C-alpha positions as a Markdown table, in Angstrom:
| # | Residue | x | y | z |
|---|---|---|---|---|
| 1 | Phe | 0.0 | 0.0 | 0.0 |
| 2 | Arg | 2.9 | 2.3 | 0.6 |
| 3 | Glu | 4.1 | 1.6 | -2.9 |
| 4 | Val | 0.7 | 2.5 | -4.3 |
| 5 | Leu | 0.8 | 5.8 | -2.3 |
| 6 | Arg | 4.3 | 6.5 | -3.6 |
| 7 | Ile | 3.0 | 6.2 | -7.1 |
| 8 | Gln | -0.3 | 7.8 | -6.4 |
| 9 | Pro | -0.1 | 9.9 | -3.2 |
| 10 | Asn | -3.8 | 10.6 | -3.2 |
| 11 | Asn | -5.0 | 7.0 | -3.8 |
| 12 | Phe | -8.0 | 7.0 | -1.5 |
| 13 | Asp | -8.5 | 3.3 | -1.3 |
| 14 | Ala | -4.9 | 2.7 | -0.3 |
| 15 | Leu | -5.2 | 5.2 | 2.5 |
| 16 | Cys | -8.3 | 3.5 | 3.9 |
| 17 | Val | -6.8 | 0.0 | 3.8 |
| 18 | Leu | -3.5 | 1.2 | 5.3 |
| 19 | Ala | -5.5 | 2.4 | 8.3 |
| 20 | Glu | -6.7 | -1.2 | 8.8 |
| 21 | Val | -3.3 | -2.9 | 8.8 |
| 22 | Lys | -1.4 | -0.6 | 11.1 |
| 23 | Lys | -2.1 | 1.2 | 14.4 |
| 24 | Ala | -2.4 | 5.0 | 14.2 |
| 25 | Lys | -0.4 | 7.2 | 16.6 |
| 26 | Glu | -0.6 | 10.9 | 17.5 |
| 27 | Gly | 0.9 | 12.9 | 14.6 |
| 28 | Asp | 0.6 | 9.9 | 12.3 |
| 29 | Gln | 1.1 | 11.0 | 8.7 |
| 30 | Asp | -1.2 | 8.3 | 7.3 |
| 31 | Met | -4.0 | 9.3 | 9.6 |
| 32 | Ala | -3.4 | 13.0 | 8.8 |
| 33 | Ala | -3.6 | 12.2 | 5.1 |
| 34 | Leu | -6.9 | 10.4 | 5.6 |
| 35 | Val | -8.4 | 13.2 | 7.6 |
| 36 | Ala | -7.2 | 15.7 | 4.9 |
| 37 | Ala | -8.8 | 13.5 | 2.2 |
| 38 | Glu | -12.1 | 13.6 | 4.0 |
| 39 | Glu | -11.9 | 17.4 | 4.4 |
| 40 | Thr | -11.1 | 17.8 | 0.7 |
| 41 | Ile | -14.1 | 15.5 | -0.3 |
| 42 | Lys | -16.4 | 17.6 | 1.8 |
| 43 | Arg | -15.0 | 21.0 | 0.8 |
| 44 | Asp | -14.9 | 20.3 | -2.9 |
| 45 | Asn | -18.1 | 18.2 | -2.9 |
| 46 | Ile | -16.2 | 15.3 | -4.6 |
| 47 | Gln | -18.4 | 12.4 | -5.4 |
| 48 | Ile | -17.2 | 9.0 | -4.1 |
| 49 | Ser | -19.0 | 5.7 | -4.2 |
| 50 | Val | -21.0 | 4.4 | -1.3 |
| 51 | Thr | -18.5 | 1.7 | -0.8 |
| 52 | Gln | -15.6 | 4.2 | -0.6 |
| 53 | Asn | -17.7 | 6.4 | 1.8 |
| 54 | Ile | -18.2 | 3.4 | 4.1 |
| 55 | Ser | -14.5 | 2.5 | 4.0 |
| 56 | Met | -13.5 | 6.0 | 4.8 |
| 57 | His | -15.8 | 6.2 | 7.9 |
| 58 | Phe | -14.6 | 2.8 | 9.2 |
| 59 | Ala | -11.0 | 3.7 | 8.6 |
| 60 | Leu | -11.3 | 7.1 | 10.3 |
| 61 | Gly | -13.2 | 5.4 | 13.2 |
| 62 | Lys | -10.3 | 3.0 | 13.7 |
| 63 | Cys | -7.7 | 5.8 | 13.5 |
| 64 | Phe | -9.4 | 7.9 | 16.2 |
| 65 | Asp | -9.9 | 4.7 | 18.3 |
| 66 | Asp | -6.2 | 4.0 | 18.0 |
| 67 | Val | -5.3 | 7.4 | 19.4 |
| 68 | Gly | -7.9 | 7.3 | 22.2 |
| 69 | Asp | -10.4 | 9.8 | 20.9 |
| 70 | His | -13.5 | 7.8 | 21.5 |
| 71 | Glu | -16.0 | 10.6 | 20.8 |
| 72 | Gln | -14.7 | 11.2 | 17.3 |
| 73 | Ser | -14.1 | 7.5 | 16.7 |
| 74 | Phe | -17.7 | 6.5 | 17.5 |
| 75 | Lys | -19.1 | 9.3 | 15.4 |
| 76 | Tyr | -17.4 | 7.8 | 12.4 |
| 77 | Phe | -18.2 | 4.2 | 13.3 |
| 78 | Leu | -21.9 | 5.2 | 13.7 |
| 79 | Glu | -22.1 | 6.8 | 10.3 |
| 80 | Gly | -20.1 | 4.0 | 8.6 |
| 81 | Asn | -22.5 | 1.5 | 10.0 |
| 82 | Arg | -25.6 | 3.5 | 9.1 |
| 83 | Leu | -24.4 | 3.7 | 5.5 |
| 84 | Lys | -23.6 | 0.0 | 5.3 |
| 85 | Arg | -26.9 | -1.0 | 6.9 |
| 86 | Glu | -28.8 | 1.0 | 4.2 |
| 87 | Thr | -27.4 | -1.4 | 1.6 |
| 88 | Leu | -28.6 | -4.5 | 3.4 |
| 89 | Ala | -32.0 | -6.3 | 3.9 |
| 90 | Tyr | -31.3 | -8.1 | 7.2 |
| 91 | Asp | -34.4 | -9.2 | 9.2 |
| 92 | Pro | -33.8 | -9.8 | 12.9 |
| 93 | Ala | -37.2 | -11.4 | 13.3 |
| 94 | Glu | -36.2 | -14.2 | 10.8 |
| 95 | Thr | -33.0 | -14.9 | 12.9 |
| 96 | Ala | -35.2 | -15.3 | 16.0 |
| 97 | Arg | -37.6 | -17.5 | 14.2 |
| 98 | Gln | -34.8 | -19.8 | 12.9 |
| 99 | Val | -33.3 | -20.1 | 16.4 |
| 100 | Asp | -36.8 | -20.8 | 17.9 |
| 101 | Ser | -37.3 | -23.6 | 15.3 |
| 102 | Thr | -33.9 | -25.1 | 15.9 |
| 103 | Ile | -34.5 | -25.2 | 19.7 |
| 104 | Arg | -38.0 | -26.7 | 19.2 |
| 105 | Ile | -36.8 | -29.4 | 16.7 |
| 106 | Phe | -33.6 | -30.5 | 18.3 |
| 107 | Thr | -34.9 | -32.4 | 21.3 |
| 108 | Pro | -33.0 | -35.2 | 23.1 |
| 109 | Glu | -35.4 | -37.6 | 21.3 |
| 110 | Thr | -34.5 | -36.2 | 17.9 |
| 111 | Leu | -30.8 | -36.5 | 18.6 |
| 112 | Ala | -31.2 | -40.0 | 19.9 |
| 113 | Arg | -33.0 | -41.1 | 16.7 |
| 114 | Leu | -30.3 | -39.6 | 14.5 |
| 115 | Arg | -27.3 | -41.0 | 16.3 |
| 116 | Gly | -25.4 | -44.0 | 14.9 |
| 117 | Ala | -25.0 | -42.5 | 11.4 |
| 118 | Gly | -22.8 | -39.9 | 9.8 |
| 119 | Asn | -19.1 | -40.1 | 9.0 |
| 120 | Pro | -16.8 | -41.4 | 11.8 |
| 121 | Ser | -13.7 | -39.4 | 10.6 |
| 122 | Asn | -11.7 | -37.6 | 13.3 |
| 123 | Val | -10.1 | -35.3 | 10.8 |
| 124 | Pro | -12.3 | -32.2 | 11.4 |
| 125 | Ile | -11.7 | -29.7 | 14.2 |
| 126 | Leu | -14.5 | -27.1 | 14.1 |
| 127 | Ile | -14.2 | -23.7 | 15.7 |
| 128 | Leu | -17.5 | -21.8 | 16.1 |
| 129 | Gly | -19.1 | -18.9 | 17.9 |
| 130 | Met | -19.4 | -15.1 | 17.3 |
| 131 | Pro | -17.1 | -13.1 | 15.1 |
| 132 | Arg | -14.4 | -11.1 | 16.9 |
| 133 | Ser | -14.5 | -13.4 | 19.8 |
| 134 | Gly | -11.0 | -14.9 | 19.6 |
| 135 | Ser | -11.6 | -17.6 | 17.0 |
| 136 | Thr | -8.7 | -16.7 | 14.8 |
| 137 | Leu | -6.3 | -16.7 | 17.8 |
| 138 | Thr | -7.7 | -20.2 | 18.7 |
| 139 | Glu | -7.2 | -21.4 | 15.1 |
| 140 | Gln | -3.7 | -20.1 | 15.1 |
| 141 | Ile | -2.8 | -21.9 | 18.3 |
| 142 | Ile | -4.2 | -25.2 | 17.0 |
| 143 | Ser | -2.8 | -24.8 | 13.5 |
| 144 | Cys | 0.7 | -24.4 | 14.8 |
| 145 | His | 0.6 | -28.1 | 15.7 |
| 146 | Pro | 2.4 | -30.2 | 13.1 |
| 147 | Asp | -0.6 | -32.6 | 12.7 |
| 148 | Val | -3.0 | -29.8 | 12.0 |
| 149 | His | -3.9 | -27.7 | 8.9 |
| 150 | Gly | -5.8 | -24.5 | 9.5 |
| 151 | Ala | -8.2 | -24.1 | 6.5 |
| 152 | Gly | -9.9 | -21.0 | 7.6 |
| 153 | Glu | -13.7 | -20.2 | 7.2 |
| 154 | Leu | -15.0 | -22.9 | 5.0 |
| 155 | Pro | -18.4 | -22.9 | 3.2 |
| 156 | Glu | -19.0 | -26.7 | 3.0 |
| 157 | Met | -21.0 | -27.1 | 6.2 |
| 158 | Gln | -23.2 | -24.1 | 5.5 |
| 159 | Lys | -24.5 | -25.8 | 2.4 |
| 160 | Val | -26.7 | -28.0 | 4.5 |
| 161 | Leu | -28.8 | -24.9 | 5.4 |
| 162 | Gln | -30.3 | -25.1 | 1.9 |
| 163 | Tyr | -30.6 | -28.9 | 1.5 |
| 164 | Glu | -34.0 | -30.5 | 0.8 |
| 165 | Val | -35.1 | -33.7 | 2.5 |
| 166 | Gly | -38.4 | -35.5 | 1.8 |
| 167 | Gly | -39.7 | -32.4 | 0.0 |
| 168 | Ile | -38.9 | -30.1 | 2.9 |
| 169 | Lys | -36.3 | -27.5 | 2.1 |
| 170 | Gly | -34.1 | -25.6 | 4.6 |
| 171 | Phe | -32.5 | -26.2 | 8.0 |
| 172 | Pro | -33.9 | -26.9 | 10.6 |
| 173 | Asp | -37.3 | -27.7 | 9.0 |
| 174 | Tyr | -36.2 | -30.9 | 7.3 |
| 175 | Val | -34.7 | -32.4 | 10.5 |
| 176 | Pro | -37.8 | -34.3 | 11.6 |
| 177 | Val | -37.7 | -36.4 | 8.3 |
| 178 | Leu | -33.9 | -36.7 | 8.1 |
| 179 | Asp | -32.7 | -40.3 | 8.0 |
| 180 | His | -29.5 | -42.2 | 8.6 |
| 181 | Pro | -28.5 | -42.8 | 5.0 |
| 182 | Thr | -28.9 | -39.1 | 4.2 |
| 183 | Leu | -26.9 | -38.1 | 7.3 |
| 184 | Ser | -24.1 | -40.5 | 6.3 |
| 185 | Lys | -24.1 | -39.2 | 2.7 |
| 186 | Trp | -23.7 | -35.6 | 4.0 |
| 187 | Gly | -21.0 | -36.6 | 6.4 |
| 188 | Asp | -19.1 | -38.4 | 3.6 |
| 189 | Glu | -19.4 | -35.4 | 1.3 |
| 190 | Tyr | -18.2 | -33.0 | 4.0 |
| 191 | Ile | -15.1 | -35.1 | 4.8 |
| 192 | Ala | -14.2 | -35.5 | 1.1 |
| 193 | Ala | -14.4 | -31.8 | 0.6 |
| 194 | Leu | -12.5 | -31.1 | 3.7 |
| 195 | Ser | -9.7 | -33.6 | 2.9 |
| 196 | Arg | -9.2 | -32.0 | -0.5 |
| 197 | Arg | -8.2 | -28.8 | 1.3 |
| 198 | Ala | -5.1 | -30.5 | 2.7 |
| 199 | Pro | -4.7 | -34.1 | 1.4 |
| 200 | Gly | -2.9 | -36.3 | 4.0 |
| 201 | Ser | -3.3 | -33.9 | 6.9 |
| 202 | Pro | -4.3 | -35.8 | 10.1 |
| 203 | His | -6.5 | -33.0 | 11.2 |
| 204 | Ile | -8.0 | -29.9 | 9.5 |
| 205 | Val | -9.6 | -26.9 | 11.2 |
| 206 | Asp | -12.8 | -25.4 | 9.8 |
| 207 | Lys | -13.3 | -22.0 | 11.4 |
| 208 | Gln | -16.8 | -21.2 | 10.0 |
| 209 | Leu | -18.2 | -19.5 | 13.0 |
| 210 | Glu | -21.8 | -19.7 | 11.7 |
| 211 | Asn | -21.7 | -23.4 | 12.2 |
| 212 | Phe | -22.9 | -22.8 | 15.8 |
| 213 | Arg | -26.4 | -22.8 | 14.3 |
| 214 | Leu | -25.8 | -26.4 | 13.1 |
| 215 | Leu | -24.1 | -27.9 | 16.2 |
| 216 | Gly | -26.8 | -30.5 | 16.8 |
| 217 | Leu | -26.6 | -31.7 | 13.2 |
| 218 | Ile | -22.8 | -31.7 | 13.3 |
| 219 | His | -23.0 | -33.9 | 16.4 |
| 220 | Val | -24.8 | -36.7 | 14.6 |
| 221 | Met | -23.3 | -36.1 | 11.1 |
| 222 | Leu | -19.6 | -36.0 | 12.3 |
| 223 | Pro | -19.7 | -37.8 | 15.6 |
| 224 | Asn | -15.9 | -37.8 | 16.1 |
| 225 | Ala | -15.3 | -34.2 | 15.1 |
| 226 | Lys | -13.7 | -32.0 | 17.7 |
| 227 | Val | -15.8 | -28.8 | 18.2 |
| 228 | Ile | -14.5 | -25.8 | 20.0 |
| 229 | His | -16.8 | -22.9 | 21.0 |
| 230 | Ile | -15.0 | -19.6 | 21.7 |
| 231 | Ser | -16.8 | -16.8 | 23.4 |
| 232 | Arg | -16.0 | -13.3 | 24.7 |
| 233 | Asn | -17.7 | -10.6 | 26.8 |
| 234 | Pro | -20.9 | -9.8 | 24.9 |
| 235 | Ala | -20.2 | -6.0 | 24.9 |
| 236 | Asp | -16.6 | -6.5 | 23.7 |
| 237 | Thr | -17.7 | -8.9 | 21.0 |
| 238 | Cys | -20.4 | -6.7 | 19.7 |
| 239 | Leu | -18.4 | -3.5 | 19.8 |
| 240 | Ser | -15.6 | -5.2 | 18.0 |
| 241 | Cys | -18.1 | -6.3 | 15.3 |
| 242 | Phe | -19.5 | -2.8 | 15.1 |
| 243 | Thr | -16.1 | -1.4 | 14.4 |
| 244 | Lys | -15.5 | -3.6 | 11.3 |
| 245 | Ser | -16.9 | -3.4 | 7.8 |
| 246 | Phe | -16.9 | -7.1 | 6.9 |
| 247 | Arg | -16.4 | -8.3 | 3.3 |
| 248 | Gly | -19.7 | -10.2 | 3.1 |
| 249 | Gly | -22.4 | -11.6 | 5.3 |
| 250 | Leu | -22.7 | -10.7 | 9.0 |
| 251 | Asp | -25.5 | -8.3 | 8.0 |
| 252 | Tyr | -26.6 | -8.1 | 11.7 |
| 253 | Thr | -23.5 | -6.2 | 12.8 |
| 254 | Tyr | -24.3 | -2.8 | 11.4 |
| 255 | Asn | -27.0 | -1.7 | 13.9 |
| 256 | Leu | -26.5 | -1.7 | 17.6 |
| 257 | Lys | -29.9 | -3.0 | 18.6 |
| 258 | Glu | -29.9 | -5.7 | 15.9 |
| 259 | Leu | -26.4 | -6.7 | 16.9 |
| 260 | Gly | -27.5 | -7.1 | 20.5 |
| 261 | Gln | -30.6 | -9.1 | 19.5 |
| 262 | Tyr | -28.4 | -11.4 | 17.4 |
| 263 | Tyr | -26.0 | -12.0 | 20.3 |
| 264 | Val | -28.9 | -13.0 | 22.5 |
| 265 | Asp | -30.2 | -15.4 | 19.9 |
| 266 | Tyr | -26.8 | -16.9 | 19.5 |
| 267 | Ala | -26.3 | -17.2 | 23.3 |
| 268 | Arg | -29.7 | -18.9 | 23.9 |
| 269 | Leu | -29.0 | -21.4 | 21.1 |
| 270 | Met | -25.6 | -22.3 | 22.6 |
| 271 | Glu | -27.3 | -22.8 | 25.9 |
| 272 | His | -29.7 | -25.1 | 24.3 |
| 273 | Trp | -26.9 | -27.2 | 22.8 |
| 274 | Arg | -25.3 | -27.4 | 26.3 |
| 275 | Asn | -28.6 | -28.8 | 27.6 |
| 276 | Val | -29.3 | -31.4 | 24.9 |
| 277 | Leu | -25.9 | -32.6 | 23.8 |
| 278 | Pro | -23.8 | -34.9 | 26.0 |
| 279 | Glu | -21.0 | -33.5 | 28.1 |
| 280 | Gly | -17.8 | -33.3 | 26.1 |
| 281 | Ala | -19.7 | -32.8 | 22.8 |
| 282 | Phe | -17.9 | -29.5 | 22.5 |
| 283 | Leu | -15.3 | -27.4 | 24.4 |
| 284 | Asp | -16.2 | -24.0 | 25.8 |
| 285 | Val | -13.3 | -21.6 | 25.7 |
| 286 | Lys | -13.4 | -18.0 | 27.0 |
| 287 | Tyr | -11.3 | -15.4 | 25.2 |
| 288 | Glu | -10.5 | -13.7 | 28.5 |
| 289 | Asp | -9.2 | -16.9 | 30.0 |
| 290 | Leu | -7.1 | -17.5 | 26.9 |
| 291 | Val | -5.3 | -14.2 | 27.0 |
| 292 | Ala | -5.0 | -14.3 | 30.9 |
| 293 | Asp | -3.2 | -17.7 | 30.9 |
| 294 | Leu | -2.2 | -18.7 | 27.4 |
| 295 | Glu | -0.3 | -21.9 | 28.1 |
| 296 | Thr | -2.9 | -23.4 | 30.5 |
| 297 | Asn | -5.7 | -22.8 | 28.1 |
| 298 | Ala | -3.8 | -23.8 | 25.0 |
| 299 | Arg | -2.9 | -27.1 | 26.6 |
| 300 | Arg | -6.6 | -27.6 | 27.4 |
| 301 | Ile | -7.5 | -27.0 | 23.8 |
| 302 | Ile | -4.8 | -29.3 | 22.4 |
| 303 | Asp | -5.7 | -32.0 | 24.9 |
| 304 | Phe | -9.3 | -31.8 | 23.9 |
| 305 | Cys | -8.3 | -32.3 | 20.3 |
| 306 | Asp | -6.5 | -35.6 | 21.3 |
| 307 | Leu | -3.1 | -34.1 | 20.2 |
| 308 | Glu | 0.3 | -34.4 | 21.8 |
| 309 | Trp | 1.4 | -31.1 | 23.3 |
| 310 | Thr | 4.0 | -29.1 | 21.5 |
| 311 | Asp | 5.5 | -25.7 | 22.5 |
| 312 | Ala | 5.0 | -24.5 | 18.9 |
| 313 | Cys | 1.4 | -23.8 | 19.8 |
| 314 | Leu | 2.5 | -21.0 | 22.1 |
| 315 | Ser | 4.3 | -19.3 | 19.1 |
| 316 | Phe | 1.1 | -18.7 | 17.1 |
| 317 | His | 2.2 | -15.1 | 16.2 |
| 318 | Thr | 5.2 | -16.4 | 14.3 |
| 319 | Ser | 3.2 | -18.6 | 12.0 |
| 320 | Lys | 3.5 | -17.8 | 8.3 |
| 321 | Arg | 0.1 | -19.3 | 7.4 |
| 322 | Thr | -2.2 | -17.0 | 5.5 |
| 323 | Val | -5.0 | -15.4 | 7.6 |
| 324 | Arg | -7.9 | -13.9 | 5.7 |
| 325 | Thr | -10.2 | -12.8 | 8.5 |
| 326 | Ser | -10.4 | -9.3 | 9.9 |
| 327 | Ser | -8.0 | -10.4 | 12.7 |
| 328 | Tyr | -5.0 | -10.8 | 10.4 |
| 329 | Ala | -3.1 | -8.0 | 12.0 |
| 330 | Gln | -3.8 | -9.0 | 15.6 |
| 331 | Val | -2.6 | -12.6 | 15.3 |
| 332 | Arg | 0.8 | -11.5 | 14.1 |
| 333 | Arg | 1.3 | -10.1 | 17.6 |
| 334 | Pro | 2.2 | -12.0 | 20.8 |
| 335 | Ile | -0.7 | -12.4 | 23.3 |
| 336 | Tyr | -2.1 | -9.1 | 24.6 |
| 337 | Lys | -4.8 | -8.1 | 27.0 |
| 338 | Ser | -5.8 | -4.7 | 25.8 |
| 339 | Ala | -8.9 | -5.9 | 24.1 |
| 340 | Val | -10.5 | -7.1 | 27.4 |
| 341 | Glu | -13.1 | -4.6 | 28.5 |
| 342 | Arg | -12.7 | -2.6 | 25.3 |
| 343 | Trp | -16.3 | -1.5 | 25.5 |
| 344 | Arg | -15.9 | 0.6 | 28.7 |
| 345 | Pro | -14.7 | 3.8 | 27.1 |
| 346 | Tyr | -17.7 | 3.6 | 24.7 |
| 347 | Glu | -20.3 | 2.8 | 27.3 |
| 348 | Lys | -22.2 | 6.1 | 26.9 |
| 349 | Phe | -22.7 | 5.4 | 23.2 |
| 350 | Leu | -23.8 | 1.8 | 23.5 |
| 351 | Gly | -27.3 | 2.2 | 25.0 |
| 352 | Pro | -29.2 | 0.4 | 22.2 |
| 353 | Leu | -26.8 | -2.5 | 22.3 |
| 354 | Leu | -26.7 | -2.9 | 26.1 |
| 355 | Asp | -30.5 | -2.7 | 26.3 |
| 356 | Ala | -30.9 | -5.3 | 23.6 |
| 357 | Leu | -28.5 | -7.6 | 25.5 |
| 358 | Gly | -30.9 | -7.7 | 28.4 |
| 359 | Asp | -29.6 | -10.1 | 31.1 |
| 360 | Leu | -26.3 | -10.4 | 29.2 |
| 361 | Asp | -25.6 | -6.7 | 29.7 |
| 362 | Pro | -22.1 | -6.8 | 31.4 |
| 363 | Arg | -23.2 | -3.8 | 33.6 |
| 364 | Leu | -25.5 | -6.2 | 35.5 |
| 365 | Gly | -22.5 | -8.1 | 36.9 |
C-alpha cells in the first residue's frame, strides 16, 4: 500500500486499507492524510462511491480509536454502520424464528433417533461462535501443531442450510424427516471436501463461525469431530463487530440494537446445545481466559483435540500461514490483554446494544 501511495499519493482506497493494517499514533502522517482526504471531499463536494464512503468512515473510526479519541471514533463508526446498513436487507425477526425452530426441533429424542449414522472421521476440528470473539487466535494456536492444517472459514457445512429432505427444504425444518442414509451421505461429502483442502493432513480446522447454528446436526453427522466454541464478553464482542466493515455476510453487525438481538439469539441457542448434547460434545473456551493464561488454556484445547502437546502452539504469532479474516493484524502479535473490557470507554454510546443484550448486559454483573 505504501508503494501504491508512492506512485499515487492521493490514492484514497490505499489510505483506507492502510489504516486497517497498522495502528495509528498521535501525529501519524497516514491518519493526517486520511483526515485531509475527507476534508477535501467535503469541501470540494467530490463524489465518491457508497463503498468508498463506508470504507472512509470505518478507517477514520479506527484511527481515532487508536489514538484514544472515543468521541470522534464512535461518530465515524456510527455513520459508517448507518451507510452500510442501508445497503442490506437483514431481518432480525427471521433470525429469532430460525433459532426458535432449531430449539424446538432438536430435542433429546431427535438427537437419539439420528445417532449412529454420519461419517466417523476424526479429521475435522471445528471452531465456532461469534465473530471477533478470539476464533482466529484459537485457530492459530491449534494450527501451529504439526498434525493440523488450518483451512480458515469454509463454506462446506453451511451448504446443508439449503438442502432438501423429503420435499422439505431448509434447515432446521427438514430435520424431523432426516434419516441415517442421508446423514451419512452428507458426512461423507463434507469429509471428502475437507480432505481436498489438505490431502494427507491428520486434522483440518474449519473455522466457519456460523456453524454454531448447526451444532446439533454436526454432532450426529460428524460424531468424532472436535468442536470448540470460543466466546467473549458480549459487549466487547459486539463493539468489535460494530467497528468492522466485513467483506460479506454478517449483516446483523451494522445496527447496535440488531447486533445485541443477534447475540442474545446466539447465546440462547448455545445454551440449548449445552442442555441437549452430551457432556464433552464441544469445548467451551473463553477469550478472556485464553489471554490471561495462554499456556494453560492452549494445553486444554490441544488435549481436547487428542493431540500431543508441542510448545509450537505458544508461538502462534510467528506462523506464516495466511490469515484472511479481519483479525489478520492482531494474530501476528504476541498475546495481549488490551482488548479485554474494550467496550468501557464507549459505554455512553452503547445504550441500544446494552439494552438489547438484556440479562447479558455486562453492567449487570
